[in-house]
Short mmCIF file of the N, C-alpha and C atoms (twelve columns), coordinates in Angstrom:
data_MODEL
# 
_entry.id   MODEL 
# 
loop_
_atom_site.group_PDB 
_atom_site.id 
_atom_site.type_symbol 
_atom_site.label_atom_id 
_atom_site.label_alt_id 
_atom_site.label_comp_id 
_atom_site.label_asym_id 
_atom_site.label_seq_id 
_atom_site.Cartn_x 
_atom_site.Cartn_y 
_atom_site.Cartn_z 
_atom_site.pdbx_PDB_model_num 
ATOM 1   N N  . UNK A 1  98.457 7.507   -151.772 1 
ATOM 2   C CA . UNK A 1  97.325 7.293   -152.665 1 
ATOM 3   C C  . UNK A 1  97.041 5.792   -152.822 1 
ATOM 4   N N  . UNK A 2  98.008 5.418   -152.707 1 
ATOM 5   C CA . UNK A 2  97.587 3.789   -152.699 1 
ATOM 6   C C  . UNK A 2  96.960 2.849   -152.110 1 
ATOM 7   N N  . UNK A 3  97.738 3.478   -151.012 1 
ATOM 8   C CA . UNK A 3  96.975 2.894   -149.613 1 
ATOM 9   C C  . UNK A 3  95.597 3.315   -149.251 1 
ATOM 10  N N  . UNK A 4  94.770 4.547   -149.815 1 
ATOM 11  C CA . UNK A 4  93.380 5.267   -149.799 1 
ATOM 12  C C  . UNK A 4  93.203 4.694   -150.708 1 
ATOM 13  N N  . UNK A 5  93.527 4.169   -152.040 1 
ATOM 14  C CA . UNK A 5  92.923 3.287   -153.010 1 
ATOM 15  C C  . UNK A 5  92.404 1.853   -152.495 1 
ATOM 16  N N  . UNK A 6  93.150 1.153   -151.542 1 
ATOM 17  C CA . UNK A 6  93.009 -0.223  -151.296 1 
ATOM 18  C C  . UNK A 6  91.726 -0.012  -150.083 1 
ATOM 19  N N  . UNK A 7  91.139 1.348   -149.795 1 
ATOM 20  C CA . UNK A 7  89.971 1.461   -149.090 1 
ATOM 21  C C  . UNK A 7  88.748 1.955   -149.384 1 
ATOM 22  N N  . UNK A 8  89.014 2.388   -150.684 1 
ATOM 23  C CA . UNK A 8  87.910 2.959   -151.425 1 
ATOM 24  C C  . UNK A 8  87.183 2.386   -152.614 1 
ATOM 25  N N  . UNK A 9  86.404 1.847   -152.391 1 
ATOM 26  C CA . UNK A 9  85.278 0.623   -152.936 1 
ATOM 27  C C  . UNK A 9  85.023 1.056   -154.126 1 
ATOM 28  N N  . UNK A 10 84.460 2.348   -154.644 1 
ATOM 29  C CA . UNK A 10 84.728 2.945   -155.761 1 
ATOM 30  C C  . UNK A 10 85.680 2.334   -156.923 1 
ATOM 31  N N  . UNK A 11 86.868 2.539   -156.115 1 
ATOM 32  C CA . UNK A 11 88.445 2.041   -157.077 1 
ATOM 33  C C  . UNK A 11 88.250 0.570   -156.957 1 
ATOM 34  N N  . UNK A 12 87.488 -0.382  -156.365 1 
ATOM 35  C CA . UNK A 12 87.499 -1.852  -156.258 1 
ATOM 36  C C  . UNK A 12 86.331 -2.390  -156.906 1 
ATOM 37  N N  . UNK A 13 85.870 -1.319  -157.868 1 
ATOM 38  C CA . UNK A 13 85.030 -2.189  -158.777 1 
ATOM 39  C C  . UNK A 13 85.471 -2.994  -159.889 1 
ATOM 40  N N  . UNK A 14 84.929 -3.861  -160.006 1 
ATOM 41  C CA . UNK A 14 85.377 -5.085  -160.728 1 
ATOM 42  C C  . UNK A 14 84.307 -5.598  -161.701 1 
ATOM 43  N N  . UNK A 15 84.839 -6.759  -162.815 1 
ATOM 44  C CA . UNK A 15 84.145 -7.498  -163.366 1 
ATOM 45  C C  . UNK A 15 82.895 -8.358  -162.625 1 
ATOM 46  N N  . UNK A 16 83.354 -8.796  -161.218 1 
ATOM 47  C CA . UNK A 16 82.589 -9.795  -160.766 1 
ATOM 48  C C  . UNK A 16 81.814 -8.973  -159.567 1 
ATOM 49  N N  . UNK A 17 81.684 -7.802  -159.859 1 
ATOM 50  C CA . UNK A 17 81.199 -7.006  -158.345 1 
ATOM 51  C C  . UNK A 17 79.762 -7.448  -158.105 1 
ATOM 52  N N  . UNK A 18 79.497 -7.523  -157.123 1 
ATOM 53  C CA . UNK A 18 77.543 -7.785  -156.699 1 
ATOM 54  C C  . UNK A 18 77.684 -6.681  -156.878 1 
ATOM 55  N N  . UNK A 19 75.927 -6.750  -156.867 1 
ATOM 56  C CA . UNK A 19 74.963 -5.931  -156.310 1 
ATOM 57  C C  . UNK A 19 74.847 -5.427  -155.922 1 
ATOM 58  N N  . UNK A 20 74.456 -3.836  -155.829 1 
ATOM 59  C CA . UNK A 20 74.795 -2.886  -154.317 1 
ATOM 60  C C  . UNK A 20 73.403 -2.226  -154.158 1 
ATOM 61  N N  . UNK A 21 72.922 -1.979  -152.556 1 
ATOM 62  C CA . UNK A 21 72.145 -1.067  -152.207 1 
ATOM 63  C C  . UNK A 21 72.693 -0.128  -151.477 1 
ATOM 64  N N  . UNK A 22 72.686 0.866   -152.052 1 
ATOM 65  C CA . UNK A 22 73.136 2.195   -151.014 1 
ATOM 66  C C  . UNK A 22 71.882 3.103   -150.716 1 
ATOM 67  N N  . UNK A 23 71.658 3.599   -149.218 1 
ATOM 68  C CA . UNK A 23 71.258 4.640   -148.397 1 
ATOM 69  C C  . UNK A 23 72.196 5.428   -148.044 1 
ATOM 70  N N  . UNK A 24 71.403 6.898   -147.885 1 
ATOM 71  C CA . UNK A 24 73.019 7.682   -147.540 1 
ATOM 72  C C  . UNK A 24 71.209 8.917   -147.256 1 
ATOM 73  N N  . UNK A 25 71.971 9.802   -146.050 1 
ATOM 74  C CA . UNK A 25 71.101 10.841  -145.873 1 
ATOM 75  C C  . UNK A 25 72.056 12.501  -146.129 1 
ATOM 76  N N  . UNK A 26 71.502 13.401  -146.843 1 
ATOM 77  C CA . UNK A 26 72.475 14.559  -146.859 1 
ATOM 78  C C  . UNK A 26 72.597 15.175  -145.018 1 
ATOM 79  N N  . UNK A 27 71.829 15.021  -144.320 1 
ATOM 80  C CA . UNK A 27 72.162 15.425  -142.978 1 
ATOM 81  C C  . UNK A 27 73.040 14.907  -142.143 1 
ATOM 82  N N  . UNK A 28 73.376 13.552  -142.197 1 
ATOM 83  C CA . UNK A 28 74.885 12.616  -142.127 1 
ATOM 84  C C  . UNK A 28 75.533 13.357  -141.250 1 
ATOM 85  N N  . UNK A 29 75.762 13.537  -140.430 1 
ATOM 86  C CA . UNK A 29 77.070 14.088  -139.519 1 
ATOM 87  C C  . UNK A 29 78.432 13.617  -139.251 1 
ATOM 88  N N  . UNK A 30 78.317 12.096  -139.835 1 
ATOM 89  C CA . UNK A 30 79.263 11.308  -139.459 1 
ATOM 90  C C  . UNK A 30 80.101 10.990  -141.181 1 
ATOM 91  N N  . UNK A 31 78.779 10.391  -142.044 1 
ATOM 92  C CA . UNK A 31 79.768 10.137  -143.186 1 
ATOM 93  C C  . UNK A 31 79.199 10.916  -144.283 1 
ATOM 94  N N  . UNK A 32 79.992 11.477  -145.278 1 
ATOM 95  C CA . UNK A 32 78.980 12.211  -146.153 1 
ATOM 96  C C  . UNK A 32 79.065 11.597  -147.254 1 
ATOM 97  N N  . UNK A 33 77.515 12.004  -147.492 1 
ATOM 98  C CA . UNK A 33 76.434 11.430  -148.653 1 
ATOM 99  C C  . UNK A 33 77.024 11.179  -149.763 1 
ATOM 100 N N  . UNK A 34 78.131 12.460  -150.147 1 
ATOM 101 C CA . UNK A 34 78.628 12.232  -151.251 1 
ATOM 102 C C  . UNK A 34 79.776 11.131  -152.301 1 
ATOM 103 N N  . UNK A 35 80.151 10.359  -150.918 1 
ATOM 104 C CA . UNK A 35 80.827 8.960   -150.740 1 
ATOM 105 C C  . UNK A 35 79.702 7.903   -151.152 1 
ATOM 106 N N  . UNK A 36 78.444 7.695   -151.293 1 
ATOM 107 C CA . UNK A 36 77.986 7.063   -152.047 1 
ATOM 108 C C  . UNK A 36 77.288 7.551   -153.421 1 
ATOM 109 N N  . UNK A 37 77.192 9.099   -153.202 1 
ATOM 110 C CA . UNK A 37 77.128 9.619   -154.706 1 
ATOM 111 C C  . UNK A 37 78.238 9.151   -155.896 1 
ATOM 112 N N  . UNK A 38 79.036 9.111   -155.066 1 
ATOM 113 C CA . UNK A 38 80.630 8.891   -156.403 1 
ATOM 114 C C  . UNK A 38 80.254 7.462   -156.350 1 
ATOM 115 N N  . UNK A 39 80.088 6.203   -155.464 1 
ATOM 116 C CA . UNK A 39 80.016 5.214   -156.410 1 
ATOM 117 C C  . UNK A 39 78.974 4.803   -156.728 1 
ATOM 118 N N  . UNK A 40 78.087 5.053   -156.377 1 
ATOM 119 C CA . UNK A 40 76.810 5.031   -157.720 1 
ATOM 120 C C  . UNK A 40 77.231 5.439   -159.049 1 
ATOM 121 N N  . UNK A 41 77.986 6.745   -159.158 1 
ATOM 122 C CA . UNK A 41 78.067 6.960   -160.443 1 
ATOM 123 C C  . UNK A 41 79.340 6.072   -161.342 1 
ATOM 124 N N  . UNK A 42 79.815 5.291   -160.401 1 
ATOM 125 C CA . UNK A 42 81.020 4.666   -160.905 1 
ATOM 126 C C  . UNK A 42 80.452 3.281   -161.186 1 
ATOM 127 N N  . UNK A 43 78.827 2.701   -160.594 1 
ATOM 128 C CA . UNK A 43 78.741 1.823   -160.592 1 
ATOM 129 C C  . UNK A 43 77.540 2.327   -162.035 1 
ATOM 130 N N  . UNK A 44 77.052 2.983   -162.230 1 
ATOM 131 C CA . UNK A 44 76.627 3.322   -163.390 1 
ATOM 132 C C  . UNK A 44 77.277 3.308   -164.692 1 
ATOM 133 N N  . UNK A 45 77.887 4.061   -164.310 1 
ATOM 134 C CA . UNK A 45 79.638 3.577   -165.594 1 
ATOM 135 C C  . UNK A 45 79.817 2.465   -166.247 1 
ATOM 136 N N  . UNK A 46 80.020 1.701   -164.885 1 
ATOM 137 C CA . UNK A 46 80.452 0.247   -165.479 1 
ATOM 138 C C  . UNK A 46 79.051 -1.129  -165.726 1 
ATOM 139 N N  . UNK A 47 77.709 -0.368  -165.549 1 
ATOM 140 C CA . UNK A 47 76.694 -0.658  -165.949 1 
ATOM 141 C C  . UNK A 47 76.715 -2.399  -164.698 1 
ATOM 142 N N  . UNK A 48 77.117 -1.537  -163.306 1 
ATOM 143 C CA . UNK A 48 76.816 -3.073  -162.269 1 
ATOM 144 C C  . UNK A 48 74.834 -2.337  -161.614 1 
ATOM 145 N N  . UNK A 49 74.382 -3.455  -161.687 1 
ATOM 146 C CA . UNK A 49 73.174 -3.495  -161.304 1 
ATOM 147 C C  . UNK A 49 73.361 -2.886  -159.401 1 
ATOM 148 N N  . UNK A 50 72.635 -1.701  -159.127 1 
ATOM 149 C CA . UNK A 50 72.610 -0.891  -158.026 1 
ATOM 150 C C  . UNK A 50 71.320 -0.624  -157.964 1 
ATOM 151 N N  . UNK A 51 71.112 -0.024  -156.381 1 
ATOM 152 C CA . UNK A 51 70.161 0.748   -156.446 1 
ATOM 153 C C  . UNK A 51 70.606 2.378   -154.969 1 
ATOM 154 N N  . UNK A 52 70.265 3.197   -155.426 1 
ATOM 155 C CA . UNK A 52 70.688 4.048   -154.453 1 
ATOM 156 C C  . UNK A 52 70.060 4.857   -154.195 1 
ATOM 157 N N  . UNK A 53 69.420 5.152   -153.020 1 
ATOM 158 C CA . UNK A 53 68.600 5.882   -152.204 1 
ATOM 159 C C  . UNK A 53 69.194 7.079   -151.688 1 
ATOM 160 N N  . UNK A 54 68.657 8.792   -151.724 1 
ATOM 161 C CA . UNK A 54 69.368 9.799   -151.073 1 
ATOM 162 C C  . UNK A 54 68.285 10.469  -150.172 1 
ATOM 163 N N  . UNK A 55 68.272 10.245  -149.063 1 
ATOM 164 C CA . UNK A 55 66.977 11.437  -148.140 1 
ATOM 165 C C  . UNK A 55 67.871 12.383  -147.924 1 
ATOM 166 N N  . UNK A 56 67.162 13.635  -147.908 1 
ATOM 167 C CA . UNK A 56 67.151 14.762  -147.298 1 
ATOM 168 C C  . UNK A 56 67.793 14.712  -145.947 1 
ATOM 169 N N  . UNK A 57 67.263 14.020  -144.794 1 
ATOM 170 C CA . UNK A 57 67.521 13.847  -143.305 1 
ATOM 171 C C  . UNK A 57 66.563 12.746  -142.999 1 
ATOM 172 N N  . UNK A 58 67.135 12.531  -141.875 1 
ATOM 173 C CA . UNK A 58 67.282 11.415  -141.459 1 
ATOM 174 C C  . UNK A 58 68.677 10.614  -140.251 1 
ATOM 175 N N  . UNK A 59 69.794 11.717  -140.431 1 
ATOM 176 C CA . UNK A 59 71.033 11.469  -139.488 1 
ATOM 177 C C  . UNK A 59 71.510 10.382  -140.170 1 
ATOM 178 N N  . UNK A 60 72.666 9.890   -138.872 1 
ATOM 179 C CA . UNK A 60 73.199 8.885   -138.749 1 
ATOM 180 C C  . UNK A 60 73.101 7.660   -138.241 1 
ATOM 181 N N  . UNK A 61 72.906 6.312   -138.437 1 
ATOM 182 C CA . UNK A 61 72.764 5.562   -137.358 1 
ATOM 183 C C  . UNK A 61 71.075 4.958   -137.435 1 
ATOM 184 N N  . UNK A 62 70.195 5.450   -138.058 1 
ATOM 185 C CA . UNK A 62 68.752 4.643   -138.227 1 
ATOM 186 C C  . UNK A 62 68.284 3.435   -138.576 1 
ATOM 187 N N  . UNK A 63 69.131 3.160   -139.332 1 
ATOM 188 C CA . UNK A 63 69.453 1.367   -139.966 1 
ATOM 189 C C  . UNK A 63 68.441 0.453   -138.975 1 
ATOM 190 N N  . UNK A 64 68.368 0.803   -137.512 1 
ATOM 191 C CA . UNK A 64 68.226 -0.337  -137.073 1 
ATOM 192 C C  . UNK A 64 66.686 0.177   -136.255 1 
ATOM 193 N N  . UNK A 65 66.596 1.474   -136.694 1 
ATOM 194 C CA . UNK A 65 65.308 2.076   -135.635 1 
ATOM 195 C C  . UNK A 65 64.592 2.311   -136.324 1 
ATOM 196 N N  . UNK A 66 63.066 2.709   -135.894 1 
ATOM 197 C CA . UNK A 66 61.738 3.082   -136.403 1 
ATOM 198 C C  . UNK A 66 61.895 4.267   -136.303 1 
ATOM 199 N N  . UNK A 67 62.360 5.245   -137.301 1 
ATOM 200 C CA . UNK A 67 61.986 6.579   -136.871 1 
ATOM 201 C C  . UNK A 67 60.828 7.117   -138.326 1 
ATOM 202 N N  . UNK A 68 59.442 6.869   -137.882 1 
ATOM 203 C CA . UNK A 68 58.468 7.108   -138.848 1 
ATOM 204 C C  . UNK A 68 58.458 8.367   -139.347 1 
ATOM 205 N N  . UNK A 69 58.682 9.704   -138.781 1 
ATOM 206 C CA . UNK A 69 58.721 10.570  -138.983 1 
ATOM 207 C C  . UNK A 69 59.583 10.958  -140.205 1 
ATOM 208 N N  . UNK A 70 60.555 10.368  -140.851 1 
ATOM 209 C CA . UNK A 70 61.927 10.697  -141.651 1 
ATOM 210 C C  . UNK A 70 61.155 9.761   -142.798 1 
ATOM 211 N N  . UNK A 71 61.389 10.764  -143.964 1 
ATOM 212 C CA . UNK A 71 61.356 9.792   -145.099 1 
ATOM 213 C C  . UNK A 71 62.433 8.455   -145.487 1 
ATOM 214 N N  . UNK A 72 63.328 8.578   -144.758 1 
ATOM 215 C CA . UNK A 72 64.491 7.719   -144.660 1 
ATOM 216 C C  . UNK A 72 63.871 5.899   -144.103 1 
ATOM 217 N N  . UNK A 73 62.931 6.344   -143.445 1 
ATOM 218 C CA . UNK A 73 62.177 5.137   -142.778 1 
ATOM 219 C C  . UNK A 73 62.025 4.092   -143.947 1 
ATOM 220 N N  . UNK A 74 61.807 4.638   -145.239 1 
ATOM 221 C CA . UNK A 74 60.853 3.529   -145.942 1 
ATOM 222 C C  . UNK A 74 62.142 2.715   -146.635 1 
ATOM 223 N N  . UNK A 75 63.039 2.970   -146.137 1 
ATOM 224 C CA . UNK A 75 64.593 1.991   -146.690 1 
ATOM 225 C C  . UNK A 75 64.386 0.333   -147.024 1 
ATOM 226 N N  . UNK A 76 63.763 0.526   -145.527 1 
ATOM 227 C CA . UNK A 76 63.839 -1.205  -145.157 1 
ATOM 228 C C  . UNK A 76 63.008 -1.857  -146.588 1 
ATOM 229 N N  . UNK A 77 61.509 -1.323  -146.640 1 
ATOM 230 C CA . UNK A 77 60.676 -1.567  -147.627 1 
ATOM 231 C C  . UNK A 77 61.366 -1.430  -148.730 1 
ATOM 232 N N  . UNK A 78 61.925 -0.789  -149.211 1 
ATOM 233 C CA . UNK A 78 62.468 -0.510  -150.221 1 
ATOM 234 C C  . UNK A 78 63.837 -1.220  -150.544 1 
ATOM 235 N N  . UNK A 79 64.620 -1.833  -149.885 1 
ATOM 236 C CA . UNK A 79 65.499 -2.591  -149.844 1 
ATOM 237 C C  . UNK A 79 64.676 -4.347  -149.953 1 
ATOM 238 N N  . UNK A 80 63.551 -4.530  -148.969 1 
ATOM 239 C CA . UNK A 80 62.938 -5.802  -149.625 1 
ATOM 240 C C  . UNK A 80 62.340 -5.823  -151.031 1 
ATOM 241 N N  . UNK A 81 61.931 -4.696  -151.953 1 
ATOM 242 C CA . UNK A 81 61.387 -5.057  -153.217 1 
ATOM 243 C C  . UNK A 81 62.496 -4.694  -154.374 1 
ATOM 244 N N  . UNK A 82 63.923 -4.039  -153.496 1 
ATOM 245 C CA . UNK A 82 64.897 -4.303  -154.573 1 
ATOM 246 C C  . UNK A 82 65.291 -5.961  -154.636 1 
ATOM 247 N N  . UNK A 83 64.873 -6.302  -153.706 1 
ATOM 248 C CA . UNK A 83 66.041 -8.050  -153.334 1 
ATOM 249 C C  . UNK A 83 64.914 -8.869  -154.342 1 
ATOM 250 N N  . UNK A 84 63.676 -8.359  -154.469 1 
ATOM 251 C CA . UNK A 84 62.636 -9.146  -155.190 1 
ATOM 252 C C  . UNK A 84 62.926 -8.894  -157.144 1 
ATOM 253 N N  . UNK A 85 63.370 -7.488  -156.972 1 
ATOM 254 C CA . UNK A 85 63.592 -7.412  -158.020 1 
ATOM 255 C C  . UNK A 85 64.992 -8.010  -158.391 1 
ATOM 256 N N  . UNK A 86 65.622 -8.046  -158.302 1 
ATOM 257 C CA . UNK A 86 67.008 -8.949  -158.667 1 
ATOM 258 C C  . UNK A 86 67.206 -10.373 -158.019 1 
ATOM 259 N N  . UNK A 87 65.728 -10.909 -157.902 1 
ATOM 260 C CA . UNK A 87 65.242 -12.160 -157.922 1 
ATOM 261 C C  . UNK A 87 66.583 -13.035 -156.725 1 
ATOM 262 N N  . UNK A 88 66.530 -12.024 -155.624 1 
ATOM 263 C CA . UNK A 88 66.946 -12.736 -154.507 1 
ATOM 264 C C  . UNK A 88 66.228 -13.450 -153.740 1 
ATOM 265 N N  . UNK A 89 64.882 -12.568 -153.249 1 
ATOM 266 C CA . UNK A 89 63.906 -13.018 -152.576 1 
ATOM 267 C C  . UNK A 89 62.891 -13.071 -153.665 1 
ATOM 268 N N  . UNK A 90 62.002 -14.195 -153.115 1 
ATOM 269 C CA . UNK A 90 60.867 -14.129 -153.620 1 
ATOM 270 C C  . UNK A 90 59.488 -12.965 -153.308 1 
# 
């Protein structure tokens, strides 16, 4: 248990934690969704400024592609007007 503690980000929230954006799709084949459900709600808890996104589908692996078709697409956008809102970017 310890050693799964020292890898699970969840258990490594802290006083000084940034900022987090999480995406996560329930169709995921690879990691499931519900690994950023739990720390959203842990980062809610401890009242750290987040933002967390859940599509429907979308897979694994889109981060870096145009797939217009998937509501998952509008991440990117949506990740630039969180950075505006927590006055990263202008």
């Amino acid at each position: 248990q310890e050693r799964k503690n020292e890898f699970s980000i969840e258990v490594q929230v802290k006083e000084d934690f940034p900022p987090v954006f999480l995406v996560a799709n329930m169709d995921d084949p690879k990691v499931k969704y519900q690994n950023s459900e739990t720390l959203s709600r842990v980062l809610s808890a401890k009242t750290k400024h987040h933002r967390f996104l859940l599509y429907k589908d979308g897979g694994h692996g889109y981060g870096g592609k145009d797939r217009p078709q998937y509501e998952c697409s509008q991440w990117k956008q949506q990740f630039i007007l969180w950075l505006k809102e927590i006055k990263f970017i202008n």
